[in-house]
Coordinates of C-alpha atoms and ligand atoms in Angstrom, one line a residue:
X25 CA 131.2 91.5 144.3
X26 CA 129.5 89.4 141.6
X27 CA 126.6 91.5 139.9
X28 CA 123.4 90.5 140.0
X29 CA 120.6 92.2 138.2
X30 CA 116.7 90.6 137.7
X31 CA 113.7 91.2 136.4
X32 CA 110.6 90.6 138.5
X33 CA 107.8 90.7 135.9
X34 CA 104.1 90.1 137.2
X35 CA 102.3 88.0 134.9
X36 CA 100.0 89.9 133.1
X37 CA 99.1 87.8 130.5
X38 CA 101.2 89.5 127.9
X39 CA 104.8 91.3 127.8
X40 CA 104.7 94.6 127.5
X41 CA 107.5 96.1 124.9
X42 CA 108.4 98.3 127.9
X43 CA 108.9 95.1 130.3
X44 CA 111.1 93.1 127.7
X45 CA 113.5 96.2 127.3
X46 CA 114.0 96.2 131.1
X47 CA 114.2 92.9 130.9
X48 CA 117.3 93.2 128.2
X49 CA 118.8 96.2 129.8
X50 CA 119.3 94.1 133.3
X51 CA 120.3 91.5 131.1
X52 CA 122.7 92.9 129.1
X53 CA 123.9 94.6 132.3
X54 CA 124.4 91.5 133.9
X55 CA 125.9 90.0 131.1
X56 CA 128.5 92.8 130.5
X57 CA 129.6 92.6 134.1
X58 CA 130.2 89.2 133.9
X59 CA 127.6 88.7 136.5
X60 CA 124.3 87.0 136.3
X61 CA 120.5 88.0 135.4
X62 CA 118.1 86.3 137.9
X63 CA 114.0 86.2 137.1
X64 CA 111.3 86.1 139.7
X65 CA 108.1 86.0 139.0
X66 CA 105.9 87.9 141.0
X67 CA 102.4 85.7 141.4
X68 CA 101.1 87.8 144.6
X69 CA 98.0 88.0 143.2
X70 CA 96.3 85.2 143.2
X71 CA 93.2 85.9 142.3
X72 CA 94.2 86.9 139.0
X73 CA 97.1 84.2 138.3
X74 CA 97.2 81.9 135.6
X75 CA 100.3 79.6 135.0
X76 CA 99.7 80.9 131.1
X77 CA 100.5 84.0 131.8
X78 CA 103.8 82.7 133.6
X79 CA 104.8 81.0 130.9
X80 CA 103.7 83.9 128.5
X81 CA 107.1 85.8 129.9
X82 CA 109.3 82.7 129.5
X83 CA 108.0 82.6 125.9
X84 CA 109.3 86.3 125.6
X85 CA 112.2 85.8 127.5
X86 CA 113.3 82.6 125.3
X87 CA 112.7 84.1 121.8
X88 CA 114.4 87.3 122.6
X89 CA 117.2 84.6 123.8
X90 CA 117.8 86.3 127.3
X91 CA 119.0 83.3 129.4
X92 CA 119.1 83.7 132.9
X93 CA 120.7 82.4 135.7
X94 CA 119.4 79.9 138.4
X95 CA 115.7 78.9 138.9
X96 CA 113.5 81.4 138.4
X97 CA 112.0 82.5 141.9
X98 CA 107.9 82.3 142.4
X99 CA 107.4 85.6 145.0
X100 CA 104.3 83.9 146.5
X101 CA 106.3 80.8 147.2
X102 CA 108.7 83.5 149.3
X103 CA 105.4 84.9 151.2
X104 CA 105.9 82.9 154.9
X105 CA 109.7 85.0 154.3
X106 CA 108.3 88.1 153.6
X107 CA 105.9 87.7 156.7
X108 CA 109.1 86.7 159.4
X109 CA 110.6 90.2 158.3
X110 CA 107.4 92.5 158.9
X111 CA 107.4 90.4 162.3
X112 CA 110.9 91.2 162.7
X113 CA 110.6 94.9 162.1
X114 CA 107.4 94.3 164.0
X115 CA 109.9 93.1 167.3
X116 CA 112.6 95.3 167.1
X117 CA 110.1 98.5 167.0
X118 CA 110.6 99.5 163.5
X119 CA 107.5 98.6 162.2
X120 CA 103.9 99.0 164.3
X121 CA 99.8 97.6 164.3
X122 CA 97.5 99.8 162.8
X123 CA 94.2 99.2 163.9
X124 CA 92.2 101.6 161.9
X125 CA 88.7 101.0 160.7
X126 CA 88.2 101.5 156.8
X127 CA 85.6 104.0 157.7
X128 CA 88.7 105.9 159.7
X129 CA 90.9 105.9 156.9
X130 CA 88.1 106.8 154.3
X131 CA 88.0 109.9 156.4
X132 CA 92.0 110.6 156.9
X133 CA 92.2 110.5 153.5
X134 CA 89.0 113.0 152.6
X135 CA 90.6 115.6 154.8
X136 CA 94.1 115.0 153.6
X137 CA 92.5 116.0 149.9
X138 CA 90.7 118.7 151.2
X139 CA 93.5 120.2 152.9
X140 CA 95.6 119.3 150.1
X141 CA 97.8 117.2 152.0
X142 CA 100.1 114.3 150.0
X143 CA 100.2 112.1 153.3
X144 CA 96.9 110.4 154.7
X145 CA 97.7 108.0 157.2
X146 CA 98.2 110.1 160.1
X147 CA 100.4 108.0 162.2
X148 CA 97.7 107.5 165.1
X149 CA 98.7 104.2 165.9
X150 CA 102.5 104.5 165.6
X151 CA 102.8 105.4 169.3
X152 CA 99.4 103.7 170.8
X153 CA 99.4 101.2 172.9
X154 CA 98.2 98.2 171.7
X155 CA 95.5 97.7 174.6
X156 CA 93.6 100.3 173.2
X157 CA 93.2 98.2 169.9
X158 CA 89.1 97.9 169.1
X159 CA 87.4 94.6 168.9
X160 CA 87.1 92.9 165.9
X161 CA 89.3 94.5 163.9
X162 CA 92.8 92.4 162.2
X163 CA 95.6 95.0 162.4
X164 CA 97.9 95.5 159.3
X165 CA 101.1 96.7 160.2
X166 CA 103.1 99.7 159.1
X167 CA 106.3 100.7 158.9
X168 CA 107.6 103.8 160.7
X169 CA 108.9 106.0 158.0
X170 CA 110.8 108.7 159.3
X171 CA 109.3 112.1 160.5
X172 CA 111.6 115.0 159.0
X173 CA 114.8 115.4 156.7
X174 CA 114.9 114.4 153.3
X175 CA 115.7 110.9 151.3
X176 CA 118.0 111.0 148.6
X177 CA 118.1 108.5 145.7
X178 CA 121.6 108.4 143.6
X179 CA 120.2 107.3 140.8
X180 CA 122.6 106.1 137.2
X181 CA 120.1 107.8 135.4
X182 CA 118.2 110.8 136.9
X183 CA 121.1 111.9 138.8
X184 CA 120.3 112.4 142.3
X185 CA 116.9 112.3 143.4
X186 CA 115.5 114.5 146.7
X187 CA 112.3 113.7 148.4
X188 CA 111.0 115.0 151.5
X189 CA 110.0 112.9 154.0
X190 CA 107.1 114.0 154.5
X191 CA 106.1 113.3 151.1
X192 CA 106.1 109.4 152.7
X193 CA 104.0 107.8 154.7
X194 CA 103.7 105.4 157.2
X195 CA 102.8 102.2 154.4
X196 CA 102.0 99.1 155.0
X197 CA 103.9 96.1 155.5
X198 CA 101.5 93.2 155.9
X199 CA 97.5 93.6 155.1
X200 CA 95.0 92.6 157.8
X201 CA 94.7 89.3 155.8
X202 CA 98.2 88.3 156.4
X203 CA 99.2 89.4 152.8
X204 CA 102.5 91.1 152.3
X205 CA 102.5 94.2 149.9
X206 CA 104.3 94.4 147.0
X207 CA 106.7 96.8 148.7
X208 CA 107.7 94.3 151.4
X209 CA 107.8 91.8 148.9
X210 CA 110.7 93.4 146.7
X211 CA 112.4 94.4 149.2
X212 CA 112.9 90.8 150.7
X213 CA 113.3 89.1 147.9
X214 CA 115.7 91.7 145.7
X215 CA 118.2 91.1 149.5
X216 CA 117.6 88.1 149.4
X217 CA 118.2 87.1 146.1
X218 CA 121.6 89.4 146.4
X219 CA 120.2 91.9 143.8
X220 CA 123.2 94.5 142.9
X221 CA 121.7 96.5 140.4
X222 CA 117.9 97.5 140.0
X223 CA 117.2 98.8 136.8
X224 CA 113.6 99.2 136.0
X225 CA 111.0 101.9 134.1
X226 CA 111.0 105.4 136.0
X227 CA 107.5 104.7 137.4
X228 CA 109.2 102.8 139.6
X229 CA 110.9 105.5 141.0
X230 CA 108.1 106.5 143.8
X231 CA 108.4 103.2 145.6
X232 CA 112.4 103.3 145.5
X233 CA 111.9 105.8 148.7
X234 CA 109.6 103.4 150.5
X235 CA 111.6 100.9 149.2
X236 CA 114.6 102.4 150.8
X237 CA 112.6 102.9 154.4
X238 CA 112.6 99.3 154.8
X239 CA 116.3 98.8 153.6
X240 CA 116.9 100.9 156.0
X241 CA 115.2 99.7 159.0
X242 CA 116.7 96.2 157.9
X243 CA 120.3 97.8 157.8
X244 CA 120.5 95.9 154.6
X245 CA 122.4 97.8 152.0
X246 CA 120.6 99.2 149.1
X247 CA 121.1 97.9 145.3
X248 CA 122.2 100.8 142.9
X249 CA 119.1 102.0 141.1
X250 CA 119.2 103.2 137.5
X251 CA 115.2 104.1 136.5
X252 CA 114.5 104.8 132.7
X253 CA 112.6 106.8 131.0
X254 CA 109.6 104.9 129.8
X255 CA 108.7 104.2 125.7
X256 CA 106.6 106.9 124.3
X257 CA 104.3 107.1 121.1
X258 CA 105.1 109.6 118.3
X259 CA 102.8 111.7 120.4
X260 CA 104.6 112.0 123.2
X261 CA 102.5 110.1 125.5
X262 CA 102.9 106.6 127.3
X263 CA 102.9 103.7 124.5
X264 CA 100.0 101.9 124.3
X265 CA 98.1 99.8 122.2
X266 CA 96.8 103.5 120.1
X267 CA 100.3 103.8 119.2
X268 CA 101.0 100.1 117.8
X269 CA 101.5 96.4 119.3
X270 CA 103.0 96.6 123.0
X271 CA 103.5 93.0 123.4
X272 CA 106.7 90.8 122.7
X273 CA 104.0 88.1 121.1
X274 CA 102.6 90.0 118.7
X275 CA 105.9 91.1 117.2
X276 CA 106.7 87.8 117.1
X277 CA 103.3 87.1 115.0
X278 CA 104.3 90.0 112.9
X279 CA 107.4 88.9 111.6
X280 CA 109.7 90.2 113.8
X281 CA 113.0 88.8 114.2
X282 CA 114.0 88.3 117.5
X283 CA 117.8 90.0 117.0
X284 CA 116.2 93.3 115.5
X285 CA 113.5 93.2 118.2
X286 CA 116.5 93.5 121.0
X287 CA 118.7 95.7 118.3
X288 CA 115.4 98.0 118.3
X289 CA 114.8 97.7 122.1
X290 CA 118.3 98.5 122.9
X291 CA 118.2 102.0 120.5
X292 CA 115.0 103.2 122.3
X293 CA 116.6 104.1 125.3
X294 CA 120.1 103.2 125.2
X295 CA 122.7 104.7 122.9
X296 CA 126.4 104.2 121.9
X297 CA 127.7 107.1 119.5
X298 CA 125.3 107.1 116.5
X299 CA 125.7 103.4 116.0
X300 CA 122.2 101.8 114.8
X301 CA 123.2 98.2 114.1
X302 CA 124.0 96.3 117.2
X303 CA 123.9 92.9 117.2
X304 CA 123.8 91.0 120.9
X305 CA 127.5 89.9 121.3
X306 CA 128.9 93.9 120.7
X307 CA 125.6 95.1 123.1
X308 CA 126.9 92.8 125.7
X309 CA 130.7 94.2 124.8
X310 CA 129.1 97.8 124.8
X311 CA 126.3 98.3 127.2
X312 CA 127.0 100.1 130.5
X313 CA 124.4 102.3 132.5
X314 CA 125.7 105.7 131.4
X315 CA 124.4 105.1 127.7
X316 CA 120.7 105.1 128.6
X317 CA 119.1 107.9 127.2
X318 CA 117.5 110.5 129.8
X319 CA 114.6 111.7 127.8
X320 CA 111.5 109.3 126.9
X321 CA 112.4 107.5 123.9
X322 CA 109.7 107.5 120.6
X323 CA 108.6 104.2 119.4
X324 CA 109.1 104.2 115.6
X325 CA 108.0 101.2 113.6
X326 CA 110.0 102.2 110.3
X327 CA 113.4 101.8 112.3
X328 CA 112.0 98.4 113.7
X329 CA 111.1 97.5 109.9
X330 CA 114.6 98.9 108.7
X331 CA 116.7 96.7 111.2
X332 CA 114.6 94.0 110.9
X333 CA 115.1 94.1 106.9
X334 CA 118.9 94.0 108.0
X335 CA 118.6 91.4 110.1
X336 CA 116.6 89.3 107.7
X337 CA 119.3 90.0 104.9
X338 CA 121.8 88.8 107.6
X339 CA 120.2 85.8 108.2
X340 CA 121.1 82.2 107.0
X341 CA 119.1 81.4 104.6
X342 CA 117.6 77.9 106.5
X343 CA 116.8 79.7 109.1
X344 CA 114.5 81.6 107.1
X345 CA 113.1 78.6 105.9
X346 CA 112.1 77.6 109.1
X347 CA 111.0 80.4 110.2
X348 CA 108.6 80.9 107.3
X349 CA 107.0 77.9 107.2
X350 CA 104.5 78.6 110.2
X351 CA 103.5 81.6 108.3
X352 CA 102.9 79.8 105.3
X353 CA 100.8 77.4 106.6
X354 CA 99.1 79.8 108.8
X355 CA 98.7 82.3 105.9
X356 CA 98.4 80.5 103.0
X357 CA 97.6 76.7 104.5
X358 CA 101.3 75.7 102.4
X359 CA 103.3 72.8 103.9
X360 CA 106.8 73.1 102.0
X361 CA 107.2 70.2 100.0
X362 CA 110.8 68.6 98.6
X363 CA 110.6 70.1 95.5
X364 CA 109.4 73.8 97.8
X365 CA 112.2 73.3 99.9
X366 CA 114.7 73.2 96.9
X367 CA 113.0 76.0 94.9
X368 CA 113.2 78.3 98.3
X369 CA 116.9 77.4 98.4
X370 CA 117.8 78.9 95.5
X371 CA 115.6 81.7 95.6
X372 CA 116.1 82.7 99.2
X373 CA 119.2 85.3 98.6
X374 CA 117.0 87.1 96.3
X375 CA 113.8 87.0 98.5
X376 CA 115.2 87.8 101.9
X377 CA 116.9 90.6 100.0
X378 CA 113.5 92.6 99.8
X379 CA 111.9 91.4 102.7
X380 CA 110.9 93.5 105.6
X381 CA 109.5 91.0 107.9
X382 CA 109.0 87.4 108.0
X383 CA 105.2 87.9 107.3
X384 CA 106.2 89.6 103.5
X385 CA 109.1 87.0 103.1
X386 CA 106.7 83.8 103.4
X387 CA 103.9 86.1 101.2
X388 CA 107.0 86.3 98.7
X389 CA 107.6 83.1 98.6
X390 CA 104.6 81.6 98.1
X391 CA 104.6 81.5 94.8
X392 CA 107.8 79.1 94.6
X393 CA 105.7 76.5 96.5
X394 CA 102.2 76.9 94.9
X395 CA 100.7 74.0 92.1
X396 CA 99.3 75.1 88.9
X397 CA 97.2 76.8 88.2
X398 CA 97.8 79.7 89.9
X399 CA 95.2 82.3 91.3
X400 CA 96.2 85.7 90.4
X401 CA 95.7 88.6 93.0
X402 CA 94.2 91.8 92.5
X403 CA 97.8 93.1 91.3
X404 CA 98.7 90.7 89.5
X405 CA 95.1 90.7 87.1
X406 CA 95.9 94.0 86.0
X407 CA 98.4 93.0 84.3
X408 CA 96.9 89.9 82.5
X409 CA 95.1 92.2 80.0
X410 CA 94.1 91.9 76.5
X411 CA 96.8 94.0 75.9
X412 CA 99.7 91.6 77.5
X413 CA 98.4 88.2 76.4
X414 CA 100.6 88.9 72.8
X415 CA 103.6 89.5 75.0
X416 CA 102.6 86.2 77.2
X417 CA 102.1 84.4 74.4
X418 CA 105.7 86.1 73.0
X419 CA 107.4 84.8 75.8
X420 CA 105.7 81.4 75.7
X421 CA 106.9 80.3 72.2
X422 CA 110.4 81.5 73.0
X423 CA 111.1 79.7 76.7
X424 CA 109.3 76.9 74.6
X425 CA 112.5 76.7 71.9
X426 CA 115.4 77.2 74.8
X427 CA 118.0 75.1 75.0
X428 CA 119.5 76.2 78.6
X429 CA 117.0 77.7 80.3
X430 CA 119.2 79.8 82.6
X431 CA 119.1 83.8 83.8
X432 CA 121.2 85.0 81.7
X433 CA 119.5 83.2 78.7
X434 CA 116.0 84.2 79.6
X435 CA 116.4 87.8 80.4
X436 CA 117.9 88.1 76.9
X437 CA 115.1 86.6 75.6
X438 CA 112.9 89.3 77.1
X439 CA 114.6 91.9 76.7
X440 CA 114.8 91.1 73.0
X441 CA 111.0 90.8 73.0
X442 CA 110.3 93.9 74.9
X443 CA 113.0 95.2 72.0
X444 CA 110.4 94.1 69.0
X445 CA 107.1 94.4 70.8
X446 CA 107.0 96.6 73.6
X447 CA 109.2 99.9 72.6
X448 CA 112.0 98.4 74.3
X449 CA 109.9 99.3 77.7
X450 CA 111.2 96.0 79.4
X451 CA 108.5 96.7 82.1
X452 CA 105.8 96.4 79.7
X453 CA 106.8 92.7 79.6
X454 CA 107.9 92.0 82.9
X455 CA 104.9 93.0 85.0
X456 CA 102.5 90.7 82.7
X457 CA 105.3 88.0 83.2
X458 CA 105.6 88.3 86.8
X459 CA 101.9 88.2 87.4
X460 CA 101.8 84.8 85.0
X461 CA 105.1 83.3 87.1
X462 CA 104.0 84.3 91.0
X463 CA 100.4 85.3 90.5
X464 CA 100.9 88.7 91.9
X465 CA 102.3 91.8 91.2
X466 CA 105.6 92.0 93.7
X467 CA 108.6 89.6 93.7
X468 CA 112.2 89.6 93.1
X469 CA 114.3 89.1 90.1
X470 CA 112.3 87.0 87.6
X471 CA 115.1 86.0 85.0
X472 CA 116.3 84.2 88.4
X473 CA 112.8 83.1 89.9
X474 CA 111.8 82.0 85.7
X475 CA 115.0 79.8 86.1
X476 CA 114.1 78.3 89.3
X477 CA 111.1 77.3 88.4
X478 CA 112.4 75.7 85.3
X479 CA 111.1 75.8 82.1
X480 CA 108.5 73.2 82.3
X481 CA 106.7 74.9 85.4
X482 CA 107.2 78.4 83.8
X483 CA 105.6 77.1 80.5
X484 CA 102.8 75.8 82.6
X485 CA 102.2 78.8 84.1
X486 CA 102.8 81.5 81.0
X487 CA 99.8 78.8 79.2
X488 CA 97.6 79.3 82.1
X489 CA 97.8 82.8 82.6
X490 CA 97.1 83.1 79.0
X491 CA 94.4 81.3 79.3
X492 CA 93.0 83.3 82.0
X493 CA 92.7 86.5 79.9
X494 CA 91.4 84.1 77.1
X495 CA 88.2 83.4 79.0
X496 CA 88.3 86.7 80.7
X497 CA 88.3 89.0 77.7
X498 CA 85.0 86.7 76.6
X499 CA 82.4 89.8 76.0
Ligands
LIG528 N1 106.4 93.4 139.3 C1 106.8 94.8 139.1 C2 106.4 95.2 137.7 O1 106.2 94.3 136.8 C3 108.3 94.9 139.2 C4 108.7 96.1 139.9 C5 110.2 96.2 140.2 O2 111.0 96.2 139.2 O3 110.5 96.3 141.3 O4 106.3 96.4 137.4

């Protein structure tokens, strides 16, 4: 049997971290099966639903490169579906009308919390004739759960699951509007849709026992379930926006990397001997149900920043490029020009080397792509001191008199400079260089980043800088 897994998101408006690692897990699942990963969308409220907010999840589901199988399915468009089966269950005595007034419920359900019962709905219609039904009122109809034993759940990651039955109720089916409920809904739709495999977050796993009425009463057979744990904070407690970002867009907006985003997703909550790097192609190789971890998993941003440092370092180096350049024009209002574009080539190894996230790469860079003069950032002034402009002005006459001016070349220059001037402290020249060449205080090598620019632009920029601490040191 082929497997199929999905992932039924309802459009929020955003993806929730939590809802793009289920959405990998059933992904990877499906892909390590050799079976396929279906999507449905599930639009039942309409009220609320926006076709942004759809295409907010096929945003997520397209950067973090989890390609699905067949058309996605819309839920509502399933609703006239959903409807036959309640009437089906309706026929064949498995499912009943309620007719209860909202007053009469109000009041099952005050006595059920004073008597501390879990179960409201006491049944009163299940065996009621129908004749007896009041004016006026539109009847939902329930299901008739069962009365006594217990339901088991085998479940790939908690292990088997006991719940007594009457911990359930009798729930509903269909509203008094005609509506189906979410628990109908899934139900259908995951049959329908041949869904082998459910794997979703464990808050799920109340409804896989009403879940499993209806699969029952259908005599359809029920998916495996594997429910897990949900993503913590460091605290402990459900992750939310106190503990960080929780949706896919705004890692993308911080400089994520889509590969170290699923690396990082996969690790919180799934695990394969200690192994921290785990590109897509080996998690597809590697992933199978037993590897996901039991206990709630804590949400570190440093291991996100470390893989995604790895990942950048991996990356080719025009792909960087292009992913930069929306952050440098949102950022810094740059548009990478020819002369850029040739500059960022050669700097790139050396860049991507340091950078964390794509955000700190394209801040890195900037200075590559920038015209004279330069505007120097807080960093970068305190180092364009009274005290440094001798040095600047050192280093100025010398890169003036090169012949070749390559790395090797120019940091022998300096460091002969820092040799005659600066107590051979080659920082002491460096930091007043670096803030005159990228107008800040953080970069990478500057021998290289000096011969990149090429002498002409690094002249330009060593005369400015000392220029600025010429009419700054002006008492
Ligand atoms: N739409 C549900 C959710 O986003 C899906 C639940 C399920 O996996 O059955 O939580």
């Amino acid at each position: 049997m082929t497997t199929i897994t999905r992932f039924p998101p309802s459009p929020t408006g955003f993806m929730h971290i939590g809802n793009a690692r289920t959405a990998l897990f059933n992904y990877l699942f499906a892909r390590a099966n050799k079976g396929q990963f279906v999507v449905r969308i599930e639009d039942t409220d309409r009220a609320r639903h926006s076709d942004e907010a759809v295409q907010v999840i096929f945003n997520a589901l397209e950067w973090m490169k989890l390609d699905y199988d067949n058309e996605p399915v819309s839920q509502y468009a399933n609703r006239q579906r959903h409807i036959d089966v309640a009437n089906e269950l309706l026929a064949a005595g498995k499912a009943y009308k309620c007719y209860c007034t909202p007053e009469e419920l109000e009041q099952m359900r005050e006595d059920a919390k004073k008597e501390g019962r879990p179960v409201a709905y006491d049944r009163r219609w299940r065996d009621r004739d129908e004749s007896e039904a009041p004016e006026g009122i539109e009847p939902v109809i329930r299901i008739k759960a069962p009365l006594d034993g217990s339901a088991v759940v085998d479940d790939e990651v908690q292990g088997q699951v006991t719940v007594d039955n009457k911990q359930l109720d009798d729930f509903i089916l269909l509203r008094s509007d005609g509506v189906p409920t979410y628990m109908l809904a899934v139900v259908v739709d995951d049959h329908d849709m041949g869904v082998t495999h459910v794997i979703r977050g464990d808050d799920h796993l109340n409804n896989t026992f009403r879940q499993n009425i209806i699969y029952d009463a259908l005599e359809w057979n029920k998916p495996v379930y594997a429910h897990c744990p949900l993503i913590h904070g460091t605290d402990g407690s459900k992750f939310s926006k106190r503990h960080g970002s929780v949706s896919v867009e705004d890692y993308k907006k911080e400089g994520y990397l889509p590969e170290a985003f699923c690396n990082y997703l996969l690790r919180l909550g799934w695990g394969h001997k200690d192994e921290e790097i785990i590109p897509m192609d080996k998690a597809i190789e590697l992933f199978s149900l037993k590897g996901i971890n039991k206990a709630a998993s804590k949400f570190d941003i440093k291991k996100l920043e470390n893989l995604n440092a790895h990942y950048i370092k991996e990356a080719d180096n025009h792909r960087l490029i292009d992913l930069i350049s929306p952050f440098l024009k949102d950022r810094h209002n740059i548009i990478i020009s020819e002369l850029g574009l040739q500059r960022l080539d050669a700097g790139m190894d050396a860049l991507k080397d340091r950078a964390k996230t794509l955000v700190q790469l394209a801040d890195e860079s900037k200075f590559y792509l920038v015209d004279t003069p330069l505007t120097f950032d807080e960093g970068a002034q305190k180092h364009l001191t009274p005290d440094s402009k001798a040095l600047l002005q050192s280093m100025l006459d010398t890169f003036k008199d090169m012949d070749g001016f390559v790395h090797d070349e120019i940091e022998h220059k300096c460091r002969n400079i820092a040799q005659l001037e600066a107590d051979g402290k080659l920082g002491k020249v460096m930091m007043p260089l670096r803030a005159a060449l990228t107008g800040t205080d953080k970069s990478p090598s500057l021998f290289e980043a000096a011969e990149i620019l090429g002498q002409e632009e690094t002249i330009k920029r060593l005369n400015h800088a000392i220029a600025y601490i010429g009419s700054n040191s002006v008492q």
